[in-house]
PDB file of C-alpha atoms in Angstrom:
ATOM      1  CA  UNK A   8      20.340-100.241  81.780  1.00 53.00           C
ATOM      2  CA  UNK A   9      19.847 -96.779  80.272  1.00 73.00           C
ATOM      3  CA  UNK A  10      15.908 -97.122  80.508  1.00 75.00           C
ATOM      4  CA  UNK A  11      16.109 -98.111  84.311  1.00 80.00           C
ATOM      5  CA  UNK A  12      18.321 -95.261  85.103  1.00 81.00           C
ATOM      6  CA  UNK A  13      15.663 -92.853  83.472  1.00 77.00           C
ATOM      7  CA  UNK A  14      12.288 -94.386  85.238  1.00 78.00           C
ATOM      8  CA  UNK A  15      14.516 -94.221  88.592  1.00 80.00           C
ATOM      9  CA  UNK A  16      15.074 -90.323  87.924  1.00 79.00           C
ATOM     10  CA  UNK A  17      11.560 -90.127  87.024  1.00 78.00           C
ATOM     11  CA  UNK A  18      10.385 -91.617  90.397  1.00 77.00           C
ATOM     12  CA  UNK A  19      12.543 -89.881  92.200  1.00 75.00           C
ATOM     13  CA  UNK A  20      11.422 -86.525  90.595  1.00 74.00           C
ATOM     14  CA  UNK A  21       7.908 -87.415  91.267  1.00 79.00           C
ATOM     15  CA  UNK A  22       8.275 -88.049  94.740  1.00 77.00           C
ATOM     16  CA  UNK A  23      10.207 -84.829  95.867  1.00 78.00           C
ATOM     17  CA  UNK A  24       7.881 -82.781  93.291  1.00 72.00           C
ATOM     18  CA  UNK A  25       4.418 -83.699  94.456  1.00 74.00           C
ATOM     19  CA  UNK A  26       5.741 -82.630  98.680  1.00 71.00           C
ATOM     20  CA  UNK A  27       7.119 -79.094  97.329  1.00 66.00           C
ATOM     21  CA  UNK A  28       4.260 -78.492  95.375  1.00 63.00           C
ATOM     22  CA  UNK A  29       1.533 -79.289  97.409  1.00 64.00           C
ATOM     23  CA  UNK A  30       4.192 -77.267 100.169  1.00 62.00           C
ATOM     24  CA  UNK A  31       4.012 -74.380  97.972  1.00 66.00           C
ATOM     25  CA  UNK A  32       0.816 -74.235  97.359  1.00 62.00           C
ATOM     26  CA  UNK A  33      -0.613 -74.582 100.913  1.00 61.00           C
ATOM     27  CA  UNK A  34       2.052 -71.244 101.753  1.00 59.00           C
ATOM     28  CA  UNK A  35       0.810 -69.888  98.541  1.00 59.00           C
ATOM     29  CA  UNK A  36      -3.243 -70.043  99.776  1.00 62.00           C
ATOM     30  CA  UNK A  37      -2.241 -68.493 103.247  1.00 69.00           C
ATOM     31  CA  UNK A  38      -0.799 -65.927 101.979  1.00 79.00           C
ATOM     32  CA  UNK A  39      -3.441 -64.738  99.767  1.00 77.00           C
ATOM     33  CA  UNK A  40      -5.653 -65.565 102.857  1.00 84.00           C
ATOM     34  CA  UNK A  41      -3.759 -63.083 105.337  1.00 85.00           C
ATOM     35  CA  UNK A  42      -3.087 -60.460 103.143  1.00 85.00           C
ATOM     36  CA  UNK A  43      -6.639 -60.355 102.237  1.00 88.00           C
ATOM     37  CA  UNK A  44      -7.494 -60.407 106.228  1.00 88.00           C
ATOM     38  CA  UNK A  45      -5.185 -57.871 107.138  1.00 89.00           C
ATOM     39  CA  UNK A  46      -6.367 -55.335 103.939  1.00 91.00           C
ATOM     40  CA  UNK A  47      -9.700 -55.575 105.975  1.00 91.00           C
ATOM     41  CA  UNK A  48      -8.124 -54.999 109.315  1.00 93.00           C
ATOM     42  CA  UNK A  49      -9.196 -58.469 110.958  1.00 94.00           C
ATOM     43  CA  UNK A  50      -7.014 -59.215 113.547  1.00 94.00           C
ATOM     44  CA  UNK A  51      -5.713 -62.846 114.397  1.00 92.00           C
ATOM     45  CA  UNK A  52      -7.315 -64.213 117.893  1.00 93.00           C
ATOM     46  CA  UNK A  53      -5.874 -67.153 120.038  1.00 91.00           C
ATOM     47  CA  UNK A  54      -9.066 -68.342 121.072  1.00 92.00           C
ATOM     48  CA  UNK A  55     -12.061 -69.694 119.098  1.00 92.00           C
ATOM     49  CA  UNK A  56     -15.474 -67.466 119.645  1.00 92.00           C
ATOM     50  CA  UNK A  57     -17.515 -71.168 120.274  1.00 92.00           C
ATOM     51  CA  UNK A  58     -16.125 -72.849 122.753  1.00 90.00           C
ATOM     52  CA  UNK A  59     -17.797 -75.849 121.534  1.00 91.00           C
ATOM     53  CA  UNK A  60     -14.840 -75.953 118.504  1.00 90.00           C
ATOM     54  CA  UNK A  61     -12.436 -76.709 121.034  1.00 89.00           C
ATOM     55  CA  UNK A  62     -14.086 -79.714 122.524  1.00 88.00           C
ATOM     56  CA  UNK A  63     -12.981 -83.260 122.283  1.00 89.00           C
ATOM     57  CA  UNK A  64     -16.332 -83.248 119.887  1.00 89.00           C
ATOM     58  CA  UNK A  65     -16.703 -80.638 118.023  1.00 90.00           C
ATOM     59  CA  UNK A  66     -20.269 -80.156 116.504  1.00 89.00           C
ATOM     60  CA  UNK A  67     -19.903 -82.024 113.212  1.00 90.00           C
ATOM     61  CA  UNK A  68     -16.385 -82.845 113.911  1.00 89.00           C
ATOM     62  CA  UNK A  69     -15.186 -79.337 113.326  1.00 92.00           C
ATOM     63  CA  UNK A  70     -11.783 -78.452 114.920  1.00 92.00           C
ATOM     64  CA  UNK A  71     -10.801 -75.000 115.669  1.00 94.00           C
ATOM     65  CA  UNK A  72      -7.423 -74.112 113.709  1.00 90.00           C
ATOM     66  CA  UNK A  73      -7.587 -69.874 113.549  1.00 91.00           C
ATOM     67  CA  UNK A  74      -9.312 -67.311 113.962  1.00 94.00           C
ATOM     68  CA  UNK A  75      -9.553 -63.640 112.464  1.00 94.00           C
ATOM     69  CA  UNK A  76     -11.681 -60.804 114.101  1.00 95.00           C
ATOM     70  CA  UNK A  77     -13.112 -57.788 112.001  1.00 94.00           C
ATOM     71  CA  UNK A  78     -15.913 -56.235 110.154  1.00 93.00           C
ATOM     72  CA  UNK A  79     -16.865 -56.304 106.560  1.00 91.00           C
ATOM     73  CA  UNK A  80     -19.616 -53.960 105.236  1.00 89.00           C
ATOM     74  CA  UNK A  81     -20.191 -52.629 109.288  1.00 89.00           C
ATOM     75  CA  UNK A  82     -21.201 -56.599 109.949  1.00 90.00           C
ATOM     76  CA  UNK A  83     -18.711 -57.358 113.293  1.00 92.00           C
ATOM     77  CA  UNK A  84     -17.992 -61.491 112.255  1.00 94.00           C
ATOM     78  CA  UNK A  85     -14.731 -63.757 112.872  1.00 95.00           C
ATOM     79  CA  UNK A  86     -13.050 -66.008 109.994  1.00 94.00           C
ATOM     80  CA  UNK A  87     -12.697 -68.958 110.866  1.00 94.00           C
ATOM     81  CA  UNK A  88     -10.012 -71.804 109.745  1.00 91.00           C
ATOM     82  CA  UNK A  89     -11.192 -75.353 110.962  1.00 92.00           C
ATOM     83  CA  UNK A  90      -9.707 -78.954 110.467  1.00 89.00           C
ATOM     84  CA  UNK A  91     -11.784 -82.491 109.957  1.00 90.00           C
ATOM     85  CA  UNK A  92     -10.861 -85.745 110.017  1.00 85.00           C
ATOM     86  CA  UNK A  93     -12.444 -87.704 107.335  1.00 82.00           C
ATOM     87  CA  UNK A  94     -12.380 -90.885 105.917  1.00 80.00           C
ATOM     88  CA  UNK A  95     -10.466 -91.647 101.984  1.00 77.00           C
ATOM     89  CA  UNK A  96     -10.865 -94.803 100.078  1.00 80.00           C
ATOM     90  CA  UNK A  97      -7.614 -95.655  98.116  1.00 77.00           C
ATOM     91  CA  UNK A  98      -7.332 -98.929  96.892  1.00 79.00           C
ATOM     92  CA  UNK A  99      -9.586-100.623  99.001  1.00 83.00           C
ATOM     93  CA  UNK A 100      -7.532 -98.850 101.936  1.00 83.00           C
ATOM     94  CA  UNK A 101      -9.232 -96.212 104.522  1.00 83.00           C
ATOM     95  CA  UNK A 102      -7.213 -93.519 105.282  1.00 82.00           C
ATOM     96  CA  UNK A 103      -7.482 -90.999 107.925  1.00 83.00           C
ATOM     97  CA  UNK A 104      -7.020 -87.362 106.124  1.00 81.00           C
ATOM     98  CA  UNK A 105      -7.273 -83.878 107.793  1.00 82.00           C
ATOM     99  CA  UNK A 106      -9.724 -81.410 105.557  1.00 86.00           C
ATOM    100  CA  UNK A 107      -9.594 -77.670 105.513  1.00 87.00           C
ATOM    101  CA  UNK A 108     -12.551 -75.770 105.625  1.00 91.00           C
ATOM    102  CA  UNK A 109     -13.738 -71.554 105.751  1.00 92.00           C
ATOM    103  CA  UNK A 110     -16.162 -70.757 108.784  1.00 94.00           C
ATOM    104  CA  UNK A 111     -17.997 -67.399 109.868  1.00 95.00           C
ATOM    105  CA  UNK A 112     -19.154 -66.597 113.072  1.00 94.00           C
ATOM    106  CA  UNK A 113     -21.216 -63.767 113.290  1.00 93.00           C
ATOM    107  CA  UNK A 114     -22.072 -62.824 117.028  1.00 89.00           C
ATOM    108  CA  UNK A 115     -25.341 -60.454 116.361  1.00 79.00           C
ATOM    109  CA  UNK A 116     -27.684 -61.761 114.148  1.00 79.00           C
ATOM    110  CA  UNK A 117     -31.845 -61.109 112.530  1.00 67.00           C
ATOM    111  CA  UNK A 118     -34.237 -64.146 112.875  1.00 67.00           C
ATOM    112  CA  UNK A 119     -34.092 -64.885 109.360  1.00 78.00           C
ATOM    113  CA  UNK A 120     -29.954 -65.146 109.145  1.00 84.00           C
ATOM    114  CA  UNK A 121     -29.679 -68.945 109.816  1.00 85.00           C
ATOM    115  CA  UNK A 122     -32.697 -70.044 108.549  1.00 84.00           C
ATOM    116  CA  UNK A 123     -31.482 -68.653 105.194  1.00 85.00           C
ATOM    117  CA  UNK A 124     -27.965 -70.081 105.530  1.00 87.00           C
ATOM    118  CA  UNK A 125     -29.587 -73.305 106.981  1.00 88.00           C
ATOM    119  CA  UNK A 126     -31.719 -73.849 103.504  1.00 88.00           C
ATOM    120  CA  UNK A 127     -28.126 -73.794 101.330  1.00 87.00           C
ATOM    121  CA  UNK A 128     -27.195 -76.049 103.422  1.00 89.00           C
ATOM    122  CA  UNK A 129     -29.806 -78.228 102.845  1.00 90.00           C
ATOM    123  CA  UNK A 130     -29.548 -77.841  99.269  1.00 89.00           C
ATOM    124  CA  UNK A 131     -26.288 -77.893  99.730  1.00 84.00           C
ATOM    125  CA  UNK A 132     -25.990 -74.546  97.673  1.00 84.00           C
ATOM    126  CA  UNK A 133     -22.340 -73.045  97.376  1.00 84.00           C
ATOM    127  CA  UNK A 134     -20.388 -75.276  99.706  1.00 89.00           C
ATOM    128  CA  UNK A 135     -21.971 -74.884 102.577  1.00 92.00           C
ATOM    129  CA  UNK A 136     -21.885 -77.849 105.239  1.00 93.00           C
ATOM    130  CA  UNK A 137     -22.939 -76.594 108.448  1.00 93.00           C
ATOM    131  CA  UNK A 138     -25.095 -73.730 110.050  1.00 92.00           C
ATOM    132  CA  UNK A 139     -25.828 -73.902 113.955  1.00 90.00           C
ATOM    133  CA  UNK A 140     -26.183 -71.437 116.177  1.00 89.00           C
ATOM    134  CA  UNK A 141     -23.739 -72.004 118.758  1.00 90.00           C
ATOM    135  CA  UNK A 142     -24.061 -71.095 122.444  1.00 88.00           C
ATOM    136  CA  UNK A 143     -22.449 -68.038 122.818  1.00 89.00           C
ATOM    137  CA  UNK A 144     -25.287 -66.423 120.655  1.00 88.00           C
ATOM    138  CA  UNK A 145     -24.982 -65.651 116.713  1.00 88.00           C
ATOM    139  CA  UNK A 146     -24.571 -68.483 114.181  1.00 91.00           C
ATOM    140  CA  UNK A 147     -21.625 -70.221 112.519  1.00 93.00           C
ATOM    141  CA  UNK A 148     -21.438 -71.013 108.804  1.00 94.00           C
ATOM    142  CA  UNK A 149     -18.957 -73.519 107.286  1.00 94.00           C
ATOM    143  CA  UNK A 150     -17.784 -73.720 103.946  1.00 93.00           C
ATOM    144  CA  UNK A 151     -15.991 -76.566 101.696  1.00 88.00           C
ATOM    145  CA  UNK A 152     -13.294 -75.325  99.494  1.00 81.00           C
ATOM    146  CA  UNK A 153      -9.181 -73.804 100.298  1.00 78.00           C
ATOM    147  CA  UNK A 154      -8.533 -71.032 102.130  1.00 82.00           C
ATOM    148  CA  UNK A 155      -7.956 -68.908  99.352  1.00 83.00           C
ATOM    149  CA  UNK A 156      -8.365 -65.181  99.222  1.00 85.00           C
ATOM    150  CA  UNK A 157     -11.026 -66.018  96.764  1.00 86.00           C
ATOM    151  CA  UNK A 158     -13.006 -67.804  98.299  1.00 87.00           C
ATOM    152  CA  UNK A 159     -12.656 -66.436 102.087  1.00 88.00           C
ATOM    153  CA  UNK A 160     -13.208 -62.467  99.729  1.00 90.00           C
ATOM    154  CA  UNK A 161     -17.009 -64.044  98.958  1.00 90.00           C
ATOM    155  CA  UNK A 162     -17.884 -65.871 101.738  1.00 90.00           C
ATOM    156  CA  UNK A 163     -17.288 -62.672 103.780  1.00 91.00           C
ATOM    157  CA  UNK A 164     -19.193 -60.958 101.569  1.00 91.00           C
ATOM    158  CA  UNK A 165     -22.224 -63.447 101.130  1.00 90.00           C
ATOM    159  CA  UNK A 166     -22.350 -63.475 105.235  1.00 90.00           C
ATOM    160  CA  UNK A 167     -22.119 -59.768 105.845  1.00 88.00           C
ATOM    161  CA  UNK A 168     -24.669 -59.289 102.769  1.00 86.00           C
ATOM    162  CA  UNK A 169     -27.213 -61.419 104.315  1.00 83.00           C
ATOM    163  CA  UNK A 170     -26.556 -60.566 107.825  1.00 81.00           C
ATOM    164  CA  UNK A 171     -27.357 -56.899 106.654  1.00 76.00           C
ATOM    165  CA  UNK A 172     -30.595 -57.792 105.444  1.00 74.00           C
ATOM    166  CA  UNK A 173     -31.583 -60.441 108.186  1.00 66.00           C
ATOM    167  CA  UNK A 174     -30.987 -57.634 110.967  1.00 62.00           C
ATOM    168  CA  UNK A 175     -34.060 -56.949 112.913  1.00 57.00           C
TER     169      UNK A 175
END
């Protein structure tokens, strides 16, 4: 009896631990994420820059979530925070799962900008997953990985970097 008592405990613990954790964590990674954005001075917008991430289809499925204007290293460019839908295999089971990922939009742009971003892409060099250039002008780049202040700190600084470079 004593040994069924402990694996119910156990269970139980497991199952309220792995919620709070993953709860704490996903608080944790915002709050890295806006402190970082608001040490910059980007400001949070309503509305998504591309109209197109607001669409019943999105280009590649990407779903507008947030938005942060600003300028890093005198490039003007918003953050992005968009949502996926993709497909998990578990136990011979599909599940539908919503995936976090980092985009840039950066309105003003050189000629060589997205064709640079587009070969990572292609080589699927640090994370990236899409490059387009959207209709409202400019060129959106999407990244794989949390919304950490890590990650969002170098893909800010990769994009105005290159965008620095690319201008005409």
């Amino acid at each position: 009896m004593h040994m069924q008592s402990f694996v119910m405990w156990f269970a139980l613990a497991i199952a309220i631990g792995i919620p709070v954790f993953l709860f704490r964590r996903s608080r944790n990674l915002m709050r890295g994420l806006n402190a970082y954005l608001a040490e910059r001075g980007f400001t949070a917008r309503d509305t998504s820059p591309i109209a197109a991430l607001t669409t019943k289809n999105p280009p590649d499925g990407f779903y507008f979530s947030a938005a942060y204007a600003g300028t890093a290293q005198n490039v003007a460019m918003t953050v992005l925070i968009l949502r996926r839908s993709e497909s998990v295999v578990s136990q011979g089971v599909s599940m539908q799962t919503q995936t976090i990922y980092i985009g840039v939009h950066v309105p003003t742009i050189g000629p060589r900008f997205v064709a640079d971003w587009q070969r990572k892409a292609q080589a699927k060099q640090e994370n990236v997953v899409h490059v387009s250039e959207p209709a409202e002008g400019g060129a959106l780049v999407v990244w794989k990985g949390a919304p950490s202040r890590a990650n969002v700190e170098s893909h800010v600084a990769a994009i105005a970097a290159l965008a620095r470079m690319a201008r005409p």
